[in-house]
GROMACS .gro file of C-alpha atoms in nm:
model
  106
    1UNK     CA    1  -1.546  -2.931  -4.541
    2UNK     CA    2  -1.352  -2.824  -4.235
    3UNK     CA    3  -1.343  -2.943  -3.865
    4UNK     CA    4  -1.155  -2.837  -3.573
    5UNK     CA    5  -1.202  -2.818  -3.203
    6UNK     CA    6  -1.110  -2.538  -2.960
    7UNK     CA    7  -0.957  -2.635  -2.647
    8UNK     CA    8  -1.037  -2.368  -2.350
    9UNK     CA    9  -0.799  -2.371  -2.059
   10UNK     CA   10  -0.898  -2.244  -1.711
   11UNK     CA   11  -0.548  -2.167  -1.541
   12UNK     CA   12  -0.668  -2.103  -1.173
   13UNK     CA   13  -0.427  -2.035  -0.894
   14UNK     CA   14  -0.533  -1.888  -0.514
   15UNK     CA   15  -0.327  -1.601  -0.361
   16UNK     CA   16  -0.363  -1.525  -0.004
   17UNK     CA   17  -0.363  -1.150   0.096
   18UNK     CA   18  -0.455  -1.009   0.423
   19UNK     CA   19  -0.721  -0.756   0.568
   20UNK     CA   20  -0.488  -0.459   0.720
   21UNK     CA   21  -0.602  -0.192   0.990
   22UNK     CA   22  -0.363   0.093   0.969
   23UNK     CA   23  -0.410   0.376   1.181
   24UNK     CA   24  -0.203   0.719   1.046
   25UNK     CA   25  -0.097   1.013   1.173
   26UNK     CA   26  -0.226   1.317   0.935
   27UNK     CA   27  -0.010   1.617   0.886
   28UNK     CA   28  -0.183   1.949   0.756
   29UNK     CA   29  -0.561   1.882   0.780
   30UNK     CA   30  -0.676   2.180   0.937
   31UNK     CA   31  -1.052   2.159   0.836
   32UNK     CA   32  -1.383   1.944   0.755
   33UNK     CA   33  -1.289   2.006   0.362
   34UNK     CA   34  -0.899   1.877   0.448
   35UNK     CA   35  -1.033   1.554   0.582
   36UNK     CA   36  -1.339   1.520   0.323
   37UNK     CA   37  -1.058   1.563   0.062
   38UNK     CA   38  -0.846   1.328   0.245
   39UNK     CA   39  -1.157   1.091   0.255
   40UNK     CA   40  -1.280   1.103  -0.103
   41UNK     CA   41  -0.904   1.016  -0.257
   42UNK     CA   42  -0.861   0.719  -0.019
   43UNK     CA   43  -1.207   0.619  -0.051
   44UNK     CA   44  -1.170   0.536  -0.436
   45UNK     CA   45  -0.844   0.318  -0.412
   46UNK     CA   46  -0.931  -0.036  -0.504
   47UNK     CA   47  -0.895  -0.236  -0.224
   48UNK     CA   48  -0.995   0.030   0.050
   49UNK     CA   49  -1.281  -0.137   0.240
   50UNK     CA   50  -1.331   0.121   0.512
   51UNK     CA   51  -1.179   0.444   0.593
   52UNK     CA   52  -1.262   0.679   0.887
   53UNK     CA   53  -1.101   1.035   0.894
   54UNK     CA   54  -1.061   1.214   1.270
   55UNK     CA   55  -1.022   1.635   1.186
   56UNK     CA   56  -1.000   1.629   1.602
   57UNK     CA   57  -0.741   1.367   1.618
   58UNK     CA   58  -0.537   1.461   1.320
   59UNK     CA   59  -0.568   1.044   1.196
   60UNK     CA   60  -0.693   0.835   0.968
   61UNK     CA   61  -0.810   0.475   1.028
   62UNK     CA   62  -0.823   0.255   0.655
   63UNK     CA   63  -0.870  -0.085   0.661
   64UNK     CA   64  -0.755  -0.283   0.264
   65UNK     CA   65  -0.678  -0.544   0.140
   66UNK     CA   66  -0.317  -0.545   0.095
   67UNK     CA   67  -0.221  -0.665  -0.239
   68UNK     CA   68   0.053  -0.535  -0.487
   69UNK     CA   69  -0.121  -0.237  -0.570
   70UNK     CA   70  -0.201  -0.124  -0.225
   71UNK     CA   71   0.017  -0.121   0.105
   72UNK     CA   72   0.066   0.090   0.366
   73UNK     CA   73   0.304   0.251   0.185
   74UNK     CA   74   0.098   0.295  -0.113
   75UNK     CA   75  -0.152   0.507   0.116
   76UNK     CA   76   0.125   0.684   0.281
   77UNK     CA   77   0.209   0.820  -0.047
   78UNK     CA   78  -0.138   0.852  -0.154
   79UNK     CA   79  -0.243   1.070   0.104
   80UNK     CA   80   0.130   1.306   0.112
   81UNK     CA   81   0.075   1.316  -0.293
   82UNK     CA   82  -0.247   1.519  -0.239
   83UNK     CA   83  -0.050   1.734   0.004
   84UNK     CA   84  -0.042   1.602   0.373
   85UNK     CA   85   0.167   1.470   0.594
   86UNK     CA   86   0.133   1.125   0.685
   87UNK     CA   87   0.321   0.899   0.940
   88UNK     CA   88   0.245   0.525   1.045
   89UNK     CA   89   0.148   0.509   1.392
   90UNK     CA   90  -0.025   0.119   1.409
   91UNK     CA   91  -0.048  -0.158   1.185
   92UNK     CA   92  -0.226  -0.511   1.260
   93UNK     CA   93  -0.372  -0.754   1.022
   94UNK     CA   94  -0.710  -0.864   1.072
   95UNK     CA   95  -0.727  -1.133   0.898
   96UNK     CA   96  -0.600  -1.338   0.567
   97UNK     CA   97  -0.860  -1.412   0.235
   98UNK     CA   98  -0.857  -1.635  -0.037
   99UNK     CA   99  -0.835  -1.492  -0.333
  100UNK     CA  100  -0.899  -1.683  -0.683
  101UNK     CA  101  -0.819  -1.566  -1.048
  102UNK     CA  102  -0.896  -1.699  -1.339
  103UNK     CA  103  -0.741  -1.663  -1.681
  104UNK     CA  104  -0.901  -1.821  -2.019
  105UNK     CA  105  -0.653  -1.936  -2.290
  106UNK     CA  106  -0.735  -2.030  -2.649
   0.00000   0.00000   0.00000
């Protein structure tokens, strides 16, 4: 007869990112389908909370959570790899969050 134990380890740790509002000039969007298509893509990047596309204004307003897989410069390229122009015309951070992972070792 056998016994052993398993030991589980919660490793925790707490990494502060920030809520951005980034306002962008558009290049290129010349109709309601250019800024639909310009809404769906950014839309369905993790981290996007809100996005709001102006056709009259030629801009986009996103607001993320900036992390390492999504910056300004992340959308930037985002936007110009589905075949627009896009320029940075305001940055601000709204505020920071908390954030908490947790991994499970054997």
């Amino acid at each position: 007869f056998f016994s052993y134990s398993t030991c589980i380890i919660r490793i925790s740790y707490f990494k502060m990112n920030s809520i951005i509002k980034a306002k962008y000039n558009i290049d290129g969007m010349s109709c309601s389908s250019c800024s639909n298509t310009i809404l769906s893509h950014i839309s369905s990047l993790h981290g996007v909370i809100k996005s709001d596309i102006n056709l009259t204004t030629a801009s986009a307003t996103i607001e993320f959570i900036e992390s390492d897989l999504l910056s300004s410069d992340i959308l930037i390229n985002e936007i110009e790899s589905i075949g627009f122009g896009c320029e940075l015309l305001q940055l601000s951070k709204l505020h920071d969050i908390e954030e908490s992972n947790s991994n499970l070792n054997n």
